[in-house]
Short mmCIF file of C-alpha atoms in Angstrom, two decimals:
data_model
loop_
_atom_site.label_atom_id
_atom_site.label_comp_id
_atom_site.label_asym_id
_atom_site.label_seq_id
_atom_site.Cartn_x
_atom_site.Cartn_y
_atom_site.Cartn_z
CA UNK A 244 -13.33 4.55 3.84
CA UNK A 245 -14.43 8.04 4.91
CA UNK A 246 -17.88 9.06 3.71
CA UNK A 247 -18.93 12.68 3.68
CA UNK A 248 -22.62 13.06 4.50
CA UNK A 249 -22.99 16.84 4.27
CA UNK A 250 -23.94 18.34 0.89
CA UNK A 251 -20.96 17.87 -1.41
CA UNK A 252 -19.16 20.56 -3.28
CA UNK A 253 -19.72 20.05 -7.01
CA UNK A 254 -18.38 21.85 -10.07
CA UNK A 255 -20.50 24.40 -11.93
CA UNK A 256 -21.13 21.79 -14.64
CA UNK A 257 -21.14 18.40 -12.91
CA UNK A 258 -20.67 15.31 -15.12
CA UNK A 259 -23.85 13.93 -16.66
CA UNK A 260 -22.61 10.32 -16.37
CA UNK A 261 -19.77 8.13 -15.23
CA UNK A 262 -18.09 8.23 -18.63
CA UNK A 263 -17.81 12.01 -18.37
CA UNK A 264 -15.81 11.60 -15.15
CA UNK A 265 -13.68 8.62 -16.19
CA UNK A 266 -10.38 10.31 -15.36
CA UNK A 267 -11.07 11.21 -11.70
CA UNK A 268 -12.92 7.91 -11.22
CA UNK A 269 -9.86 6.06 -12.51
CA UNK A 270 -7.71 8.00 -10.05
CA UNK A 271 -9.93 7.27 -7.04
CA UNK A 272 -10.30 3.62 -8.06
CA UNK A 273 -6.51 3.34 -8.26
CA UNK A 274 -6.25 4.68 -4.69
CA UNK A 275 -8.61 2.05 -3.34
CA UNK A 276 -6.94 -0.65 -5.44
CA UNK A 277 -3.55 0.17 -3.89
CA UNK A 278 -4.96 0.18 -0.36
CA UNK A 279 -6.52 -3.27 -0.67
CA UNK A 280 -3.92 -4.87 -2.94
CA UNK A 281 -0.75 -3.95 -1.09
CA UNK A 282 -0.77 -6.53 1.69
CA UNK A 283 -2.61 -9.29 -0.14
CA UNK A 284 -0.23 -9.34 -3.12
CA UNK A 285 2.82 -9.54 -0.84
CA UNK A 286 1.64 -12.47 1.28
CA UNK A 287 2.45 -15.06 -1.35
CA UNK A 288 5.98 -13.63 -1.68
CA UNK A 289 6.89 -13.97 2.01
CA UNK A 290 8.72 -17.31 1.67
CA UNK A 291 10.70 -15.94 -1.30
CA UNK A 292 11.56 -12.79 0.67
CA UNK A 293 12.62 -14.90 3.66
CA UNK A 294 15.09 -16.84 1.54
CA UNK A 295 16.34 -13.84 -0.45
CA UNK A 296 16.91 -11.53 2.55
CA UNK A 297 17.62 -14.32 5.07
CA UNK A 298 14.83 -12.96 7.23
CA UNK A 299 14.05 -14.26 10.70
CA UNK A 300 10.52 -15.38 11.52
CA UNK A 301 9.91 -12.22 13.56
CA UNK A 302 11.26 -9.93 10.85
CA UNK A 303 9.11 -11.66 8.25
CA UNK A 304 5.92 -10.97 10.17
CA UNK A 305 6.82 -7.28 10.26
CA UNK A 306 7.27 -7.16 6.49
CA UNK A 307 3.47 -7.48 6.43
CA UNK A 308 2.68 -6.00 9.83
CA UNK A 309 4.56 -2.70 9.44
CA UNK A 310 2.18 -1.61 6.68
CA UNK A 311 -0.95 -2.35 8.71
CA UNK A 312 0.46 -0.78 11.89
CA UNK A 313 1.26 2.50 10.12
CA UNK A 314 -1.99 2.45 8.14
CA UNK A 315 -4.26 1.70 11.08
CA UNK A 316 -2.38 3.79 13.62
CA UNK A 317 -2.27 6.98 11.57
CA UNK A 318 -5.60 6.87 9.72
CA UNK A 319 -7.57 8.90 12.27
CA UNK A 320 -4.79 11.51 12.47
CA UNK A 321 -4.62 12.01 8.72
CA UNK A 322 -8.41 12.06 8.57
CA UNK A 323 -8.30 15.04 10.93
CA UNK A 324 -5.50 16.62 8.88
CA UNK A 325 -7.44 16.16 5.63
CA UNK A 326 -10.53 17.83 7.10
CA UNK A 327 -8.40 20.88 7.88
CA UNK A 328 -5.84 21.30 5.07
CA UNK A 329 -7.85 19.68 2.28
CA UNK A 330 -8.71 16.10 1.32
CA UNK A 331 -7.44 16.43 -2.23
CA UNK A 332 -4.13 17.98 -1.12
CA UNK A 333 -3.53 15.32 1.54
CA UNK A 334 -4.24 12.53 -0.95
CA UNK A 335 -1.86 13.96 -3.54
CA UNK A 336 0.97 14.22 -1.02
CA UNK A 337 0.26 10.65 0.07
CA UNK A 338 0.42 9.41 -3.53
CA UNK A 339 3.83 11.04 -4.01
CA UNK A 340 5.04 9.31 -0.84
CA UNK A 341 3.66 6.01 -2.17
CA UNK A 342 5.56 6.32 -5.46
CA UNK A 343 8.83 7.26 -3.75
CA UNK A 344 8.65 4.53 -1.10
CA UNK A 345 7.76 1.91 -3.72
CA UNK A 346 10.80 2.87 -5.79
CA UNK A 347 12.99 2.46 -2.72
CA UNK A 348 12.26 -1.28 -2.87
CA UNK A 349 14.80 -1.52 -5.70
CA UNK A 350 17.57 -0.57 -3.26
CA UNK A 351 16.52 -2.92 -0.43
CA UNK A 352 19.26 -5.36 0.57
CA UNK A 353 18.18 -6.30 4.11
CA UNK A 354 14.88 -7.21 5.70
CA UNK A 355 15.08 -4.25 8.12
CA UNK A 356 15.15 -1.89 5.14
CA UNK A 357 12.10 -3.60 3.66
CA UNK A 358 10.21 -3.16 6.94
CA UNK A 359 10.94 0.59 6.81
CA UNK A 360 9.72 0.76 3.19
CA UNK A 361 6.53 -1.08 4.15
CA UNK A 362 5.95 1.34 7.04
CA UNK A 363 6.33 4.31 4.68
CA UNK A 364 3.81 2.74 2.33
CA UNK A 365 1.44 2.37 5.29
CA UNK A 366 1.81 6.08 6.01
CA UNK A 367 0.96 6.79 2.36
CA UNK A 368 -2.16 4.61 2.66
CA UNK A 369 -3.23 6.47 5.81
CA UNK A 370 -2.89 9.78 3.94
CA UNK A 371 -4.89 8.66 0.91
CA UNK A 372 -7.78 6.85 2.60
CA UNK A 373 -9.53 9.60 4.60
CA UNK A 374 -11.77 11.73 2.42
CA UNK A 375 -11.45 9.61 -0.71
CA UNK A 376 -15.16 8.78 -0.80
CA UNK A 377 -15.95 12.44 -0.13
CA UNK A 378 -14.06 13.36 -3.29
CA UNK A 379 -16.14 10.84 -5.24
CA UNK A 380 -19.32 12.46 -3.89
CA UNK A 381 -18.12 15.87 -5.02
CA UNK A 382 -17.94 14.75 -8.64
CA UNK A 383 -21.68 14.40 -9.16
CA UNK A 384 -24.84 16.31 -8.32
CA UNK A 385 -27.21 13.33 -8.73
CA UNK A 386 -27.50 10.73 -5.99
CA UNK A 387 -27.79 7.76 -8.38
CA UNK A 388 -24.49 8.72 -10.04
CA UNK A 389 -22.78 9.02 -6.68
CA UNK A 390 -23.93 5.51 -5.74
CA UNK A 391 -22.72 4.09 -9.05
CA UNK A 392 -19.38 5.87 -8.67
CA UNK A 393 -18.90 4.44 -5.17
CA UNK A 394 -19.71 1.00 -6.56
CA UNK A 395 -16.98 1.31 -9.19
CA UNK A 396 -14.39 2.46 -6.62
CA UNK A 397 -15.29 -0.19 -4.04
CA UNK A 398 -15.20 -2.92 -6.67
CA UNK A 399 -11.65 -1.93 -7.61
CA UNK A 400 -10.55 -2.37 -4.00
CA UNK A 401 -12.33 -5.69 -3.63
CA UNK A 402 -10.69 -7.01 -6.80
CA UNK A 403 -7.30 -6.00 -5.40
CA UNK A 404 -7.97 -7.78 -2.10
CA UNK A 405 -9.21 -10.92 -3.81
CA UNK A 406 -6.77 -11.40 -6.68
CA UNK A 407 -3.62 -10.15 -4.92
CA UNK A 408 -2.28 -13.56 -3.81
CA UNK A 409 -3.03 -15.14 -7.20
CA UNK A 410 -1.43 -12.36 -9.21
CA UNK A 411 1.55 -12.31 -6.85
CA UNK A 412 2.13 -16.01 -7.29
CA UNK A 413 2.15 -15.84 -11.07
CA UNK A 414 4.42 -12.79 -11.08
CA UNK A 415 6.94 -14.60 -8.88
CA UNK A 416 7.14 -17.36 -11.47
CA UNK A 417 8.71 -14.94 -13.98
CA UNK A 418 10.04 -11.95 -12.01
CA UNK A 419 11.72 -11.06 -8.68
CA UNK A 420 9.55 -10.21 -5.67
CA UNK A 421 10.54 -6.52 -5.82
CA UNK A 422 8.26 -6.15 -8.86
CA UNK A 423 5.22 -6.63 -6.63
CA UNK A 424 5.99 -3.41 -4.73
CA UNK A 425 7.45 -1.37 -7.58
CA UNK A 426 4.13 -1.97 -9.38
CA UNK A 427 2.63 0.60 -6.97
CA UNK A 428 4.47 3.35 -8.86
CA UNK A 429 2.25 3.29 -11.99
CA UNK A 430 -0.81 2.92 -9.76
CA UNK A 431 0.23 6.06 -7.86
CA UNK A 432 0.86 7.92 -11.13
CA UNK A 433 -2.61 7.04 -12.45
CA UNK A 434 -4.23 8.06 -9.18
CA UNK A 435 -2.30 11.34 -8.96
CA UNK A 436 -3.10 12.30 -12.57
CA UNK A 437 -6.79 11.47 -12.26
CA UNK A 438 -7.32 13.28 -8.96
CA UNK A 439 -5.13 16.28 -9.87
CA UNK A 440 -6.83 16.86 -13.22
CA UNK A 441 -10.38 15.78 -12.48
CA UNK A 442 -11.19 16.99 -8.95
CA UNK A 443 -11.23 20.60 -7.81
CA UNK A 444 -9.35 21.68 -4.69
CA UNK A 445 -11.29 21.90 -1.43
CA UNK A 446 -12.99 25.21 -0.79
CA UNK A 447 -12.08 26.96 2.49
CA UNK A 448 -15.68 26.84 3.75
CA UNK A 449 -15.69 23.02 3.39
CA UNK A 450 -12.78 22.60 5.83
CA UNK A 451 -12.69 22.47 9.62
CA UNK A 452 -10.67 24.89 11.70
CA UNK A 453 -10.61 23.14 15.09
CA UNK A 454 -7.10 22.36 16.36
CA UNK A 455 -5.79 18.84 15.78
CA UNK A 456 -5.38 16.67 18.86
CA UNK A 457 -1.68 15.95 18.23
CA UNK A 458 -1.12 14.58 21.74
CA UNK A 459 -4.00 12.17 21.31
CA UNK A 460 -2.70 11.06 17.93
CA UNK A 461 0.79 10.37 19.33
CA UNK A 462 -0.55 8.46 22.33
CA UNK A 463 -2.99 6.45 20.22
CA UNK A 464 -0.39 5.45 17.65
CA UNK A 465 2.13 4.56 20.37
CA UNK A 466 -0.51 2.38 22.07
CA UNK A 467 -1.20 0.45 18.87
CA UNK A 468 2.49 -0.09 18.13
CA UNK A 469 3.14 -1.18 21.71
CA UNK A 470 0.32 -3.72 21.67
CA UNK A 471 1.76 -5.29 18.52
CA UNK A 472 5.45 -5.19 19.45
CA UNK A 473 5.22 -6.39 23.06
CA UNK A 474 4.25 -10.05 22.36
CA UNK A 475 7.17 -10.40 19.95
CA UNK A 476 9.63 -9.04 22.53
CA UNK A 477 8.27 -11.32 25.26
CA UNK A 478 8.49 -14.46 23.11
CA UNK A 479 11.96 -13.67 21.79
CA UNK A 480 13.25 -12.83 25.28
CA UNK A 481 14.96 -9.70 23.96
CA UNK A 482 17.19 -8.06 26.58
CA UNK A 483 15.64 -10.16 29.35
CA UNK A 484 13.08 -7.75 30.77
CA UNK A 485 12.56 -5.64 27.62
CA UNK A 486 9.32 -7.40 26.61
CA UNK A 487 7.65 -6.97 29.99
CA UNK A 488 8.93 -3.40 30.21
CA UNK A 489 7.42 -2.66 26.81
CA UNK A 490 4.12 -4.12 28.04
CA UNK A 491 4.11 -1.85 31.08
CA UNK A 492 4.92 1.21 28.98
CA UNK A 493 2.19 0.29 26.51
CA UNK A 494 -0.38 0.02 29.30
CA UNK A 495 0.60 3.45 30.65
CA UNK A 496 0.45 5.01 27.19
CA UNK A 497 -2.97 3.46 26.55
CA UNK A 498 -4.29 4.87 29.83
CA UNK A 499 -2.84 8.24 28.85
CA UNK A 500 -4.65 8.09 25.52
CA UNK A 501 -7.99 7.35 27.21
CA UNK A 502 -7.52 10.18 29.71
CA UNK A 503 -6.49 12.58 26.94
CA UNK A 504 -9.49 11.77 24.76
CA UNK A 505 -11.90 12.13 27.66
CA UNK A 506 -10.57 15.54 28.70
CA UNK A 507 -9.51 17.21 25.42
CA UNK A 508 -11.72 20.00 24.07
CA UNK A 509 -11.30 18.67 20.53
CA UNK A 510 -10.43 14.97 20.94
CA UNK A 511 -9.10 12.97 18.04
CA UNK A 512 -11.61 10.25 18.92
CA UNK A 513 -14.75 10.74 21.02
CA UNK A 514 -14.75 7.57 23.13
CA UNK A 515 -18.45 7.94 23.89
CA UNK A 516 -19.19 7.18 20.25
CA UNK A 517 -17.43 3.81 20.41
CA UNK A 518 -19.51 2.86 23.46
CA UNK A 519 -22.77 3.16 21.50
CA UNK A 520 -24.26 -0.34 21.08
CA UNK A 521 -24.47 -0.46 17.27
CA UNK A 522 -21.05 1.17 16.87
CA UNK A 523 -19.41 -1.29 19.25
CA UNK A 524 -21.21 -4.16 17.52
CA UNK A 525 -20.11 -3.13 14.03
CA UNK A 526 -16.51 -2.54 15.06
CA UNK A 527 -16.35 -5.93 16.81
CA UNK A 528 -17.66 -7.72 13.71
CA UNK A 529 -15.27 -5.83 11.43
CA UNK A 530 -12.31 -6.57 13.69
CA UNK A 531 -13.17 -10.28 13.75
CA UNK A 532 -13.32 -10.40 9.96
CA UNK A 533 -10.07 -8.47 9.52
CA UNK A 534 -8.30 -10.66 12.06
CA UNK A 535 -9.52 -13.82 10.35
CA UNK A 536 -8.60 -12.80 6.82
CA UNK A 537 -5.12 -11.59 7.77
CA UNK A 538 -4.22 -14.60 9.91
CA UNK A 539 -5.64 -17.14 7.46
CA UNK A 540 -3.89 -15.60 4.44
CA UNK A 541 -0.57 -15.46 6.32
CA UNK A 542 -0.79 -19.03 7.61
CA UNK A 543 -2.06 -20.55 4.36
CA UNK A 544 0.76 -18.95 2.38
CA UNK A 545 3.42 -20.35 4.71
CA UNK A 546 1.70 -23.73 5.02
CA UNK A 547 1.48 -24.31 1.27
CA UNK A 548 5.04 -23.24 0.47
CA UNK A 549 7.10 -24.14 3.53
CA UNK A 550 5.36 -27.22 4.94
CA UNK A 551 4.12 -28.69 1.66
CA UNK A 552 6.79 -27.35 -0.70
CA UNK A 553 4.41 -25.79 -3.23
CA UNK A 554 6.00 -23.27 -5.63
CA UNK A 555 4.55 -19.71 -5.54
CA UNK A 556 2.52 -20.20 -8.73
CA UNK A 557 0.84 -23.35 -7.40
CA UNK A 558 0.23 -21.65 -4.05
CA UNK A 559 -1.48 -18.85 -5.98
CA UNK A 560 -3.79 -21.41 -7.57
CA UNK A 561 -4.47 -22.78 -4.09
CA UNK A 562 -5.90 -19.42 -3.00
CA UNK A 563 -8.23 -19.12 -6.01
CA UNK A 564 -11.32 -20.38 -4.10
CA UNK A 565 -11.09 -17.31 -1.89
CA UNK A 566 -10.92 -15.07 -4.96
CA UNK A 567 -13.92 -16.75 -6.58
CA UNK A 568 -16.07 -16.47 -3.45
CA UNK A 569 -15.19 -12.82 -2.80
CA UNK A 570 -15.97 -11.78 -6.37
CA UNK A 571 -18.92 -14.02 -7.15
CA UNK A 572 -20.82 -13.44 -3.91
CA UNK A 573 -21.11 -9.67 -4.34
CA UNK A 574 -24.52 -9.84 -6.04
CA UNK A 575 -25.82 -12.16 -3.33
CA UNK A 576 -25.07 -9.93 -0.32
CA UNK A 577 -28.02 -7.55 -0.78
CA UNK A 578 -30.68 -10.23 -1.37
CA UNK A 579 -29.33 -12.30 1.53
CA UNK A 580 -29.50 -9.38 3.96
CA UNK A 581 -32.93 -8.40 2.69
CA UNK A 582 -34.23 -11.92 3.25
CA UNK A 583 -32.86 -12.71 6.73
CA UNK A 584 -32.52 -9.21 8.18
CA UNK A 585 -29.45 -7.23 9.15
CA UNK A 586 -28.95 -8.61 12.65
CA UNK A 587 -29.36 -12.25 11.62
CA UNK A 588 -27.11 -11.73 8.59
CA UNK A 589 -24.44 -10.36 10.92
CA UNK A 590 -24.63 -13.39 13.21
CA UNK A 591 -24.59 -15.92 10.36
CA UNK A 592 -21.72 -14.31 8.46
CA UNK A 593 -19.61 -13.75 11.58
CA UNK A 594 -20.20 -17.38 12.60
CA UNK A 595 -19.01 -18.48 9.15
CA UNK A 596 -15.76 -16.56 9.66
CA UNK A 597 -15.12 -18.24 13.02
CA UNK A 598 -16.09 -21.65 11.61
CA UNK A 599 -13.63 -21.23 8.74
CA UNK A 600 -10.79 -20.48 11.15
CA UNK A 601 -11.73 -23.46 13.31
CA UNK A 602 -11.74 -25.77 10.28
CA UNK A 603 -8.26 -24.58 9.34
CA UNK A 604 -6.90 -25.04 12.85
CA UNK A 605 -8.29 -28.58 13.12
CA UNK A 606 -7.76 -29.99 9.62
CA UNK A 607 -5.12 -27.97 7.73
CA UNK A 608 -2.29 -30.41 8.50
CA UNK A 609 -4.36 -33.24 6.98
CA UNK A 610 -4.29 -31.83 3.45
CA UNK A 611 -5.65 -29.18 1.12
CA UNK A 612 -9.41 -29.95 1.52
CA UNK A 613 -9.35 -28.39 4.99
CA UNK A 614 -7.62 -25.31 3.63
CA UNK A 615 -10.20 -25.10 0.83
CA UNK A 616 -13.17 -25.20 3.22
CA UNK A 617 -11.54 -22.61 5.48
CA UNK A 618 -10.88 -20.20 2.60
CA UNK A 619 -14.46 -20.49 1.34
CA UNK A 620 -16.10 -20.02 4.75
CA UNK A 621 -13.97 -17.03 5.77
CA UNK A 622 -14.34 -15.32 2.38
CA UNK A 623 -18.13 -15.80 2.32
CA UNK A 624 -18.53 -14.56 5.87
CA UNK A 625 -16.25 -11.58 5.35
CA UNK A 626 -18.17 -10.52 2.22
CA UNK A 627 -21.36 -10.08 4.23
CA UNK A 628 -19.68 -8.70 7.37
CA UNK A 629 -18.18 -5.93 5.26
CA UNK A 630 -21.62 -4.52 4.53
CA UNK A 631 -23.27 -5.30 7.86
CA UNK A 632 -20.51 -3.98 10.13
CA UNK A 633 -20.18 -0.66 8.36
CA UNK A 634 -23.94 -0.24 8.30
CA UNK A 635 -24.17 -0.83 12.05
CA UNK A 636 -21.48 1.74 12.79
CA UNK A 637 -22.98 4.42 10.54
CA UNK A 638 -26.53 3.88 11.80
CA UNK A 639 -25.35 3.92 15.40
CA UNK A 640 -23.84 7.41 15.11
CA UNK A 641 -25.40 10.87 14.92
CA UNK A 642 -25.97 12.07 11.37
CA UNK A 643 -23.09 14.56 11.63
CA UNK A 644 -20.55 12.00 12.85
CA UNK A 645 -20.71 9.28 10.19
CA UNK A 646 -17.42 10.33 8.58
CA UNK A 647 -15.47 9.49 11.72
CA UNK A 648 -17.53 6.30 11.89
CA UNK A 649 -16.34 5.23 8.46
CA UNK A 650 -12.76 5.97 9.51
CA UNK A 651 -13.28 3.86 12.63
CA UNK A 652 -14.41 0.90 10.51
CA UNK A 653 -11.24 1.08 8.40
CA UNK A 654 -9.08 1.55 11.49
CA UNK A 655 -10.61 -1.46 13.23
CA UNK A 656 -9.96 -3.58 10.16
CA UNK A 657 -6.34 -2.50 9.76
CA UNK A 658 -5.50 -2.87 13.45
CA UNK A 659 -7.09 -6.32 13.46
CA UNK A 660 -5.04 -7.20 10.38
CA UNK A 661 -1.84 -6.17 12.13
CA UNK A 662 -2.84 -8.07 15.29
CA UNK A 663 -3.56 -11.20 13.24
CA UNK A 664 -0.16 -11.12 11.57
CA UNK A 665 1.68 -10.25 14.79
CA UNK A 666 -0.04 -13.00 16.78
CA UNK A 667 0.50 -15.75 14.22
CA UNK A 668 4.09 -14.66 13.54
CA UNK A 669 4.89 -14.57 17.24
CA UNK A 670 3.52 -18.09 17.78
CA UNK A 671 5.50 -19.43 14.83
CA UNK A 672 8.66 -17.80 16.17
CA UNK A 673 8.07 -19.35 19.61
CA UNK A 674 7.38 -22.90 18.40
CA UNK A 675 9.44 -23.38 15.22
CA UNK A 676 13.22 -23.52 15.73
CA UNK A 677 15.42 -21.40 13.46
CA UNK A 678 14.45 -18.97 10.73
CA UNK A 679 11.76 -20.02 8.28
CA UNK A 680 13.69 -19.04 5.17
CA UNK A 681 17.17 -20.32 6.02
CA UNK A 682 16.98 -23.34 8.33
CA UNK A 683 16.71 -26.74 6.52
CA UNK A 684 13.21 -28.23 6.52
CA UNK A 685 13.83 -31.67 8.00
CA UNK A 686 10.78 -33.80 8.96
CA UNK A 687 10.95 -32.86 12.64
CA UNK A 688 10.98 -29.16 11.84
CA UNK A 689 8.08 -29.52 9.44
CA UNK A 690 6.08 -31.27 12.17
CA UNK A 691 6.89 -28.44 14.60
CA UNK A 692 5.77 -25.91 11.99
CA UNK A 693 2.43 -27.66 11.48
CA UNK A 694 1.97 -27.77 15.26
CA UNK A 695 2.60 -24.03 15.37
CA UNK A 696 0.11 -23.42 12.55
CA UNK A 697 -2.55 -25.39 14.44
CA UNK A 698 -1.85 -23.47 17.66
CA UNK A 699 -1.92 -20.12 15.88
CA UNK A 700 -5.14 -21.06 14.11
CA UNK A 701 -6.75 -22.06 17.41
CA UNK A 702 -5.67 -18.83 19.15
CA UNK A 703 -6.97 -16.63 16.34
CA UNK A 704 -10.22 -18.62 16.26
CA UNK A 705 -10.74 -18.01 19.98
CA UNK A 706 -10.06 -14.27 19.69
CA UNK A 707 -12.35 -13.92 16.66
CA UNK A 708 -15.08 -15.85 18.50
CA UNK A 709 -14.85 -13.48 21.48
CA UNK A 710 -15.17 -10.47 19.15
CA UNK A 711 -18.20 -12.00 17.44
CA UNK A 712 -19.89 -12.68 20.79
CA UNK A 713 -19.24 -9.06 21.82
CA UNK A 714 -20.77 -7.91 18.54
CA UNK A 715 -23.87 -10.05 19.06
CA UNK A 716 -24.39 -8.91 22.66
CA UNK A 717 -23.95 -5.23 21.82
CA UNK A 718 -26.32 -5.51 18.85
CA UNK A 719 -29.02 -6.96 21.09
CA UNK A 720 -28.86 -3.95 23.40
CA UNK A 721 -29.41 -1.53 20.53
CA UNK A 722 -33.12 -0.72 20.42
CA UNK A 723 -33.12 0.65 16.86
CA UNK A 724 -34.86 -0.35 13.63
CA UNK A 725 -31.48 -0.53 11.85
CA UNK A 726 -30.81 -3.89 13.46
CA UNK A 727 -33.62 -5.49 11.53
CA UNK A 728 -33.53 -3.70 8.23
CA UNK A 729 -31.18 -4.12 5.35
CA UNK A 730 -28.55 -1.54 4.46
CA UNK A 731 -29.13 0.82 1.62
CA UNK A 732 -27.43 0.26 -1.68
CA UNK A 733 -24.93 3.04 -1.12
CA UNK A 734 -23.93 1.72 2.25
CA UNK A 735 -23.49 -1.79 0.94
CA UNK A 736 -21.17 -0.53 -1.70
CA UNK A 737 -19.10 1.76 0.47
CA UNK A 738 -18.69 -0.45 3.49
CA UNK A 739 -17.35 -3.61 1.87
#
């Protein structure tokens, strides 16, 4: 999430403690809760949605992927907008959009409509994320209170990420799947009320006045969408040459984005920053972790319910080990990094993520123990990578560019999430005949599905391993003390 490093704007009488700022803290915590909860809570409902809306395998992957594509593709743009028109104002507009789009779920009768709703919710997430940590900083004048406030907000998001599948499974046992998305309405109301009443509007002298690189934003978003859509078109054979044509257009758009950012006077993204060793290392680690978590959650949900016939509530129980590890390991991250050093902690945790994916790919079809080991390894590795990757990015940037660095970390994670879902969904669509939610599950089809899960797991493992190797190599070239020292408390809390 975006972190403002310049002196914050504080009220004339700043709160003396967290309890004095409970209302705005509740609002900001609700924002982060929504951002982390939204995809995780829906994963367990995908089989139910497939049956209810008669969704194809490709359409089902976009029920999850549309949110991440919009979120990751637009985050940098709305970060630039927030720096110019006001972070508080942008967040409030985004929360209104979240409430409206969530309510639209009640009227959904086809999977295409649900994909549109999910995309709108991704736009709302992109509007609320940039600047949210800056608003928390503005609440307090004392550094220790700012750190504690960031801890509260980050914990809310982590809880949402961890417990989403479990909560979703239990809700599905007593209510329709639409409840999982309509539940965002009260979250948006709480966030809007807390931020509107407890945080002052941005002052004009705290805002930027440089023009927004609209062309760069359009080209960048189009590149991301093209990268994610092209594999699906190629596998499905849509319109014969459409997939390959989309690939060619995507390549041209991506080249256009690079040229634009290298020549613009006020680029949306300074590409020289990404090339810095520690920045590239941190982004590679973060992308590997995001890819792993998204792909594993997607595949485990489908494996438990489709291949093994588990009901949603039992599938929710099956994901509990991941929840326990993510929540219980929080206190261990700091001591672990302090003991082994930042660079070694990055290598060990990233290796755990790749090992977890490999275990799933090799053993998942043999029974739940393989799934259990995979969930534990990926969750443990991701918990440490969250702190290490963000720390690398922020330490690798100039002091006046760490806000864009924090946005880059979130963008890398969301894009990797979308890639993980798109890649696994595309492989399932290519290998498994018929639609997951409507075609009868005869033994031969179940065997084909488990083959597809193994293939998808192996592909994602290979991609994550490449990203981890890139992260290790780039970290070694960074001659800076930050590769051997532990992150500060505030960075640990804000980068998870």
